[in-house]
Amino acid sequence: MKYIWKLMLLPVLALPLLLTSCEEDRDSNPTLDLSHVGELFTLNVPANAANNTYDLASAETLTLTCSQPNYGGVPYAVRYYVQAALSQDFASFKELTTSFTACKMGVDARELNDSIVKMFQEANPDTDYPAEARPVYLRLRAMLDGTTLGECFSNIITLPNVLASYQAPQAELLDQVYVVGSSIQEAWSSWKVVPQVYGLEGNYYTMVYVPAGGMLKWGTFNNDWRGYDRLDAVNDNANAGISESNDGNSNIVFANGGWYGLLFKATIVGSSIRYELNIYPGAAYVIGAGAGGSWIDGDDAWAMTAPSDATGQWVSPAFTASGEMRAYIKIPGIDWWRTEFTLFGGNLIWRLVDIPNNWAESMGADYSVTVSPGQKLYVNFDYNTGEVK
């Protein structure tokens, strides 16, 4: 149906005429015709666009010109919005914040630059924007200024050679990462903290149980659903039979069930952080005064016994002397005291400070657990809880 409205009946639309860059109409009784909003209006390709390289980070503005949308041949005041895409189908695009009311527009080059870089990074996580010219596609969205009427779009133009760049803030390594999975606490809903290895920035460790065929994901925050494809490398040092799920979800699949020590390693590369995952046989030990005075890292005599699945508790050998409890998850190649833990309120507390002598001195008496001969340490590494009894 064709909609033709008399301008004198719509005072709100009695808007100023556009600049002389748009075609004028002196009709004494203009009419607003919205029947053409489905038609494309013309966005002109900048002169010599095919031969120019647009360096947006160095430029101030990019000049665009267009014809006015067809609202019945009358140059009503129109507001134009610039949209940019990295593919000609405009399946994904960004609309610039700055808008225009003239058919000749000085588009802020920096704003366009940042929109292009952001689109690329959203489509290519953990990847720096390439330092090379690439095509960028532009179109305009228009509507009658000050109203919600007459929305229409221009044709799409191509700028074949556009250089964009962005100096992102310096990437910073996190204090912790997370894992979630089919056998971690509440399946696929509990994000288990993976703490930093004490004194080794960018290294994160935990202990998990995964049954045969079980799956994991990981993330840098809760609900950050990263999978196998977001890891630079996966090093299976435990014969876990690691693979990527073939269901399109990129889950980390364990062919063989068991307890595993996980060590994530993060490295800053440019403005992004790259991660690798190292998988080891699950192991935990007690050490020190309660362990007969042994301070041997990885002493088999003081290895904790693993349960058959995630619901059970790891159990230490009986302590043979009184003293402060010292215990740790063993990650090969890392000193025991970097992955040490204590108990506080029934929960495991990971070492985050220098402890030259003991927990009581460095953290306080509440973080120091005294053991007696015959007692044992019991730990649930799924929920990271424990007790001595």
Coordinates of C-alpha atoms in Angstrom, one line a residue:
M1 CA 0.0 0.0 0.0
K2 CA 1.3 3.5 -0.9
Y3 CA 1.4 6.0 2.0
I4 CA 1.3 9.7 1.0
W5 CA 0.9 12.1 3.9
K6 CA 0.3 15.9 3.6
L7 CA 3.1 17.7 5.3
M8 CA 0.6 20.3 6.6
L9 CA -1.0 17.5 8.6
L10 CA 2.2 16.5 10.3
P11 CA 3.7 19.5 12.0
V12 CA 6.4 17.4 13.6
L13 CA 7.8 16.7 10.1
A14 CA 8.0 20.3 9.1
L15 CA 11.8 20.1 9.3
P16 CA 14.5 22.3 7.8
L17 CA 15.6 21.6 4.2
L18 CA 18.9 19.9 3.7
L19 CA 22.1 21.6 2.6
T20 CA 22.4 22.4 -1.1
S21 CA 24.5 19.3 -1.6
C22 CA 21.1 17.5 -1.8
E23 CA 18.6 18.1 -4.5
E24 CA 16.0 20.8 -3.7
D25 CA 12.3 20.8 -4.4
R26 CA 10.4 24.1 -4.2
D27 CA 6.9 22.5 -4.4
S28 CA 4.6 24.8 -2.4
N29 CA 2.6 21.9 -1.1
P30 CA 5.2 19.1 -0.5
T31 CA 4.0 15.6 0.4
L32 CA 5.8 12.9 2.4
D33 CA 5.9 9.6 0.5
L34 CA 7.2 6.6 2.5
S35 CA 6.4 4.1 -0.2
H36 CA 10.1 4.0 -1.4
V37 CA 11.8 3.2 1.9
G38 CA 12.5 -0.3 0.6
E39 CA 14.6 1.1 -2.2
L40 CA 18.3 1.7 -1.9
F41 CA 19.5 5.3 -2.1
T42 CA 23.0 6.0 -3.5
L43 CA 26.2 6.1 -1.5
N44 CA 29.0 7.2 -3.8
V45 CA 32.3 5.5 -4.0
P46 CA 35.0 8.0 -3.1
A47 CA 37.1 9.1 -6.0
N48 CA 40.2 6.9 -6.7
A49 CA 39.1 4.5 -4.0
A50 CA 40.4 1.6 -6.1
N51 CA 43.9 3.1 -6.1
N52 CA 44.0 4.6 -2.7
T53 CA 45.1 3.0 0.6
Y54 CA 43.2 4.5 3.5
D55 CA 45.4 4.6 6.6
L56 CA 42.7 5.3 9.2
A57 CA 45.1 5.6 12.2
S58 CA 46.9 8.5 10.5
A59 CA 44.0 10.2 8.7
E60 CA 41.5 12.6 10.3
T61 CA 38.4 12.1 8.2
L62 CA 37.0 10.0 5.4
T63 CA 34.7 12.0 3.1
L64 CA 31.5 10.3 1.9
T65 CA 28.7 11.7 -0.3
C66 CA 25.3 10.3 -1.1
S67 CA 22.0 11.2 -2.7
Q68 CA 19.0 11.8 -0.5
P69 CA 16.5 8.9 0.1
N70 CA 13.3 9.2 -1.9
Y71 CA 10.7 10.6 0.3
G72 CA 8.5 12.0 -2.5
G73 CA 11.1 14.2 -4.1
V74 CA 11.2 16.7 -1.2
P75 CA 14.5 17.3 0.6
Y76 CA 13.3 16.8 4.2
A77 CA 16.0 16.8 6.9
V78 CA 17.5 13.4 7.1
R79 CA 19.9 11.8 9.5
Y80 CA 22.5 9.4 8.2
Y81 CA 24.4 6.7 10.1
V82 CA 27.6 5.1 8.8
Q83 CA 27.8 1.3 9.0
A84 CA 31.0 -0.7 8.4
A85 CA 31.6 -4.4 7.8
L86 CA 34.5 -6.8 7.0
S87 CA 32.4 -8.9 4.6
Q88 CA 30.2 -7.7 1.8
D89 CA 27.2 -9.6 3.0
F90 CA 27.1 -7.4 6.1
A91 CA 26.4 -10.5 8.2
S92 CA 28.1 -8.6 11.0
F93 CA 28.7 -4.9 11.2
K94 CA 29.2 -1.9 13.4
E95 CA 27.3 1.4 13.3
L96 CA 29.4 4.4 14.1
T97 CA 28.2 6.6 16.9
T98 CA 28.6 9.9 15.0
S99 CA 25.7 10.7 12.7
F100 CA 25.2 13.3 10.0
T101 CA 22.5 15.5 8.5
A102 CA 24.1 16.4 5.2
C103 CA 24.8 14.4 2.1
K104 CA 28.5 15.2 2.4
M105 CA 30.0 13.6 5.5
G106 CA 33.4 13.9 7.1
V107 CA 33.6 10.5 8.9
D108 CA 35.9 10.4 11.8
A109 CA 38.7 8.1 10.7
R110 CA 39.7 7.0 14.2
E111 CA 36.1 6.0 15.0
L112 CA 35.9 4.0 11.8
N113 CA 39.4 2.5 12.6
D114 CA 38.4 1.3 16.1
S115 CA 35.1 -0.2 14.9
I116 CA 36.9 -2.2 12.2
V117 CA 39.5 -3.5 14.7
K118 CA 36.7 -4.4 17.3
M119 CA 34.8 -6.4 14.7
F120 CA 37.9 -8.3 13.7
Q121 CA 38.8 -9.1 17.3
E122 CA 35.2 -10.3 18.1
A123 CA 35.5 -12.7 15.2
N124 CA 39.1 -13.7 15.9
P125 CA 39.6 -13.9 19.7
D126 CA 43.2 -13.9 20.9
T127 CA 44.4 -12.6 17.5
D128 CA 46.1 -9.2 16.8
Y129 CA 44.6 -7.2 14.0
P130 CA 46.8 -7.9 10.9
A131 CA 49.1 -5.0 9.8
E132 CA 48.0 -5.1 6.2
A133 CA 45.5 -3.4 4.0
R134 CA 42.2 -5.2 3.6
P135 CA 38.7 -4.5 2.0
V136 CA 36.2 -2.7 4.2
Y137 CA 32.5 -2.3 3.2
L138 CA 30.4 0.7 4.0
R139 CA 26.7 1.6 3.8
L140 CA 24.4 4.3 5.2
R141 CA 21.3 4.0 7.3
A142 CA 18.9 6.9 7.0
M143 CA 15.7 8.2 8.6
L144 CA 13.8 11.5 8.8
D145 CA 15.7 13.6 11.4
G146 CA 14.1 13.7 14.8
T147 CA 11.6 10.9 14.0
T148 CA 11.6 7.1 13.7
L149 CA 10.1 7.3 10.2
G150 CA 11.5 6.5 6.8
E151 CA 14.3 4.2 7.8
C152 CA 16.1 3.0 4.6
F153 CA 19.6 1.9 3.5
S154 CA 22.1 2.8 0.8
N155 CA 23.9 0.5 -1.5
I156 CA 27.1 -1.1 -0.2
I157 CA 30.4 0.3 -1.4
T158 CA 33.9 -1.2 -1.2
L159 CA 37.1 0.4 0.0
P160 CA 39.5 -2.2 -1.3
N161 CA 42.6 -1.1 0.7
V162 CA 42.1 0.0 4.3
L163 CA 44.8 0.0 6.9
A164 CA 43.5 -0.1 10.5
S165 CA 45.5 -0.5 13.7
Y166 CA 44.8 -0.4 17.4
Q167 CA 47.2 -0.2 20.3
A168 CA 45.3 -2.2 22.9
P169 CA 46.1 -1.7 26.6
Q170 CA 49.0 -3.8 27.7
A171 CA 47.7 -7.3 28.3
E172 CA 48.0 -8.4 32.0
L173 CA 48.2 -11.9 33.3
L174 CA 45.3 -13.0 35.5
D175 CA 45.4 -14.1 39.1
Q176 CA 43.3 -17.2 38.3
V177 CA 41.4 -19.1 35.6
Y178 CA 38.5 -21.5 35.7
V179 CA 37.4 -25.0 34.6
V180 CA 33.9 -26.4 34.1
G181 CA 32.8 -29.8 32.9
S182 CA 30.8 -33.0 32.9
S183 CA 32.3 -34.2 36.2
I184 CA 33.3 -31.0 38.1
Q185 CA 31.1 -30.3 41.0
E186 CA 27.7 -29.5 39.5
A187 CA 28.1 -30.7 35.9
W188 CA 28.5 -27.8 33.4
S189 CA 27.4 -25.2 35.9
S190 CA 30.1 -25.0 38.6
W191 CA 33.1 -22.9 37.5
K192 CA 36.0 -24.2 39.6
V193 CA 38.8 -21.7 40.4
V194 CA 42.2 -22.7 39.1
P195 CA 44.6 -20.7 41.3
Q196 CA 48.0 -19.2 40.3
V197 CA 51.1 -21.2 41.1
Y198 CA 52.7 -19.2 43.9
G199 CA 55.5 -17.1 42.5
L200 CA 55.1 -18.2 38.9
E201 CA 53.0 -15.6 37.1
G202 CA 50.9 -17.0 34.3
N203 CA 50.9 -20.6 35.7
Y204 CA 47.6 -22.0 37.1
Y205 CA 47.0 -25.4 38.6
T206 CA 44.2 -27.7 39.9
M207 CA 43.2 -31.3 40.4
V208 CA 40.2 -32.8 38.7
Y209 CA 38.6 -36.1 38.2
V210 CA 37.4 -36.9 34.7
P211 CA 35.7 -40.3 33.9
A212 CA 36.4 -42.0 30.6
G213 CA 34.7 -39.9 27.9
G214 CA 34.3 -36.9 30.3
M215 CA 34.7 -33.4 29.0
L216 CA 36.0 -30.0 30.1
K217 CA 35.9 -26.4 29.1
W218 CA 37.9 -23.5 30.6
G219 CA 37.7 -19.8 30.9
T220 CA 39.2 -16.6 32.2
F221 CA 36.0 -15.8 34.1
N222 CA 32.7 -17.4 35.0
N223 CA 30.8 -18.4 31.9
D224 CA 33.7 -17.7 29.6
W225 CA 33.1 -20.9 27.5
R226 CA 36.5 -21.6 26.0
G227 CA 37.3 -25.0 24.5
Y228 CA 40.1 -27.0 22.9
D229 CA 40.3 -24.5 20.0
R230 CA 41.2 -21.6 22.3
L231 CA 44.4 -23.4 23.5
D232 CA 47.7 -22.9 21.6
A233 CA 48.8 -26.4 22.7
V234 CA 47.5 -29.4 24.8
N235 CA 50.3 -31.5 26.3
D236 CA 49.0 -34.9 27.5
N237 CA 51.6 -36.1 30.0
A238 CA 49.2 -38.6 31.7
N239 CA 48.0 -40.8 28.9
A240 CA 44.6 -39.2 29.3
G241 CA 43.8 -39.6 25.6
I242 CA 43.0 -35.9 25.0
S243 CA 41.0 -34.9 21.9
E244 CA 38.6 -32.2 20.7
S245 CA 34.9 -33.2 20.7
N246 CA 33.4 -33.6 17.2
D247 CA 30.1 -32.1 18.2
G248 CA 31.0 -28.6 17.2
N249 CA 31.4 -27.5 20.8
S250 CA 35.2 -27.9 20.9
N251 CA 35.1 -29.6 24.4
I252 CA 38.3 -31.1 25.8
V253 CA 37.6 -34.8 25.8
F254 CA 39.4 -37.4 28.1
A255 CA 39.3 -40.9 26.6
N256 CA 40.7 -42.4 29.8
G257 CA 39.2 -41.8 33.2
G258 CA 41.2 -40.8 36.3
W259 CA 42.5 -38.0 38.5
Y260 CA 44.5 -35.4 36.7
G261 CA 46.7 -32.4 37.6
L262 CA 46.0 -29.5 35.2
L263 CA 48.6 -26.8 34.6
F264 CA 47.5 -23.9 32.4
K265 CA 50.4 -21.7 31.1
A266 CA 49.7 -18.1 29.8
T267 CA 52.0 -16.1 27.7
I268 CA 51.5 -12.5 26.5
V269 CA 51.8 -12.2 22.8
G270 CA 51.3 -8.6 21.5
S271 CA 48.0 -7.4 22.9
S272 CA 46.6 -10.8 23.6
I273 CA 47.3 -13.7 26.0
R274 CA 47.8 -17.2 24.7
Y275 CA 47.2 -20.3 26.8
E276 CA 48.4 -23.9 26.7
L277 CA 47.2 -26.8 28.9
N278 CA 49.5 -29.4 30.4
I279 CA 47.9 -32.6 31.9
Y280 CA 49.7 -34.8 34.5
P281 CA 48.7 -37.8 36.6
G282 CA 46.9 -36.5 39.7
A283 CA 49.1 -36.6 42.8
A284 CA 49.1 -35.0 46.2
Y285 CA 51.4 -35.3 49.2
V286 CA 52.0 -34.2 52.8
I287 CA 55.4 -33.1 54.0
G288 CA 57.3 -31.6 56.9
A289 CA 57.0 -32.1 60.7
G290 CA 53.9 -34.2 60.7
A291 CA 55.3 -36.4 58.0
G292 CA 58.1 -37.7 60.2
G293 CA 60.2 -34.6 59.5
S294 CA 60.6 -35.5 55.8
W295 CA 61.0 -32.5 53.5
I296 CA 61.6 -34.6 50.4
D297 CA 59.5 -33.3 47.4
G298 CA 57.4 -36.1 46.1
D299 CA 58.3 -38.6 48.8
D300 CA 56.4 -41.8 47.9
A301 CA 56.1 -42.7 51.5
W302 CA 53.9 -39.6 52.0
A303 CA 51.8 -39.7 48.9
M304 CA 48.0 -39.3 49.5
T305 CA 45.8 -42.1 48.2
A306 CA 43.3 -41.2 45.5
P307 CA 39.6 -42.2 45.7
S308 CA 37.9 -44.0 42.8
D309 CA 36.0 -41.0 41.7
A310 CA 35.2 -37.3 42.4
T311 CA 32.8 -38.1 45.3
G312 CA 35.6 -39.6 47.4
Q313 CA 38.3 -38.2 49.5
W314 CA 42.1 -38.3 49.1
V315 CA 43.7 -39.7 52.3
S316 CA 47.2 -39.1 53.6
P317 CA 49.3 -41.7 55.5
A318 CA 48.9 -41.3 59.2
F319 CA 51.0 -38.5 60.6
T320 CA 53.9 -39.8 62.8
A321 CA 54.7 -36.6 64.7
S322 CA 53.1 -33.4 66.0
G323 CA 53.5 -30.2 64.1
E324 CA 52.1 -27.9 61.5
M325 CA 50.5 -29.7 58.5
R326 CA 52.1 -29.0 55.1
A327 CA 50.4 -30.4 52.0
Y328 CA 50.5 -29.9 48.2
I329 CA 49.3 -30.9 44.8
K330 CA 52.3 -32.2 42.9
I331 CA 52.8 -30.7 39.4
P332 CA 56.0 -32.1 37.8
G333 CA 58.8 -29.6 37.4
I334 CA 57.4 -27.2 40.0
D335 CA 58.6 -27.0 43.6
W336 CA 56.1 -28.4 46.2
W337 CA 55.8 -25.1 48.1
R338 CA 54.5 -23.3 45.0
T339 CA 51.4 -25.5 44.9
E340 CA 50.9 -25.8 48.7
F341 CA 47.6 -25.6 50.5
T342 CA 46.2 -25.4 54.0
L343 CA 42.8 -25.6 55.6
F344 CA 40.6 -22.7 56.8
G345 CA 37.0 -23.3 57.9
G346 CA 37.0 -26.7 56.1
N347 CA 38.1 -25.2 52.8
L348 CA 41.4 -25.5 51.0
I349 CA 43.4 -22.3 50.9
W350 CA 46.1 -22.0 48.3
R351 CA 49.4 -20.5 49.1
L352 CA 49.6 -16.9 47.9
V353 CA 52.3 -15.4 50.1
D354 CA 55.9 -16.1 51.1
I355 CA 56.1 -18.6 53.9
P356 CA 59.7 -18.7 55.1
N357 CA 58.9 -20.7 58.2
N358 CA 55.3 -21.6 58.7
W359 CA 51.6 -20.7 58.0
A360 CA 51.0 -19.4 61.5
E361 CA 53.8 -16.9 61.2
S362 CA 53.0 -15.7 57.7
M363 CA 49.2 -15.9 57.5
G364 CA 48.0 -16.2 61.1
A365 CA 47.1 -19.0 63.6
D366 CA 43.7 -19.6 62.0
Y367 CA 45.5 -20.7 58.8
S368 CA 47.8 -23.1 60.6
V369 CA 46.6 -26.7 61.2
T370 CA 48.4 -28.7 63.9
V371 CA 48.4 -32.5 63.4
S372 CA 49.1 -35.3 65.9
P373 CA 50.5 -38.8 65.5
G374 CA 47.8 -41.1 64.0
Q375 CA 45.7 -38.4 62.4
K376 CA 45.3 -38.2 58.7
L377 CA 44.5 -35.5 56.1
Y378 CA 41.2 -36.0 54.1
V379 CA 40.7 -33.9 51.0
N380 CA 37.9 -33.6 48.5
F381 CA 39.6 -32.1 45.5
D382 CA 36.4 -31.8 43.6
Y383 CA 35.0 -29.2 46.0
N384 CA 38.3 -28.3 47.5
T385 CA 37.4 -29.1 51.1
G386 CA 39.3 -31.0 53.7
E387 CA 39.8 -32.0 57.3
V388 CA 42.3 -33.6 59.7
K389 CA 41.1 -36.3 61.9

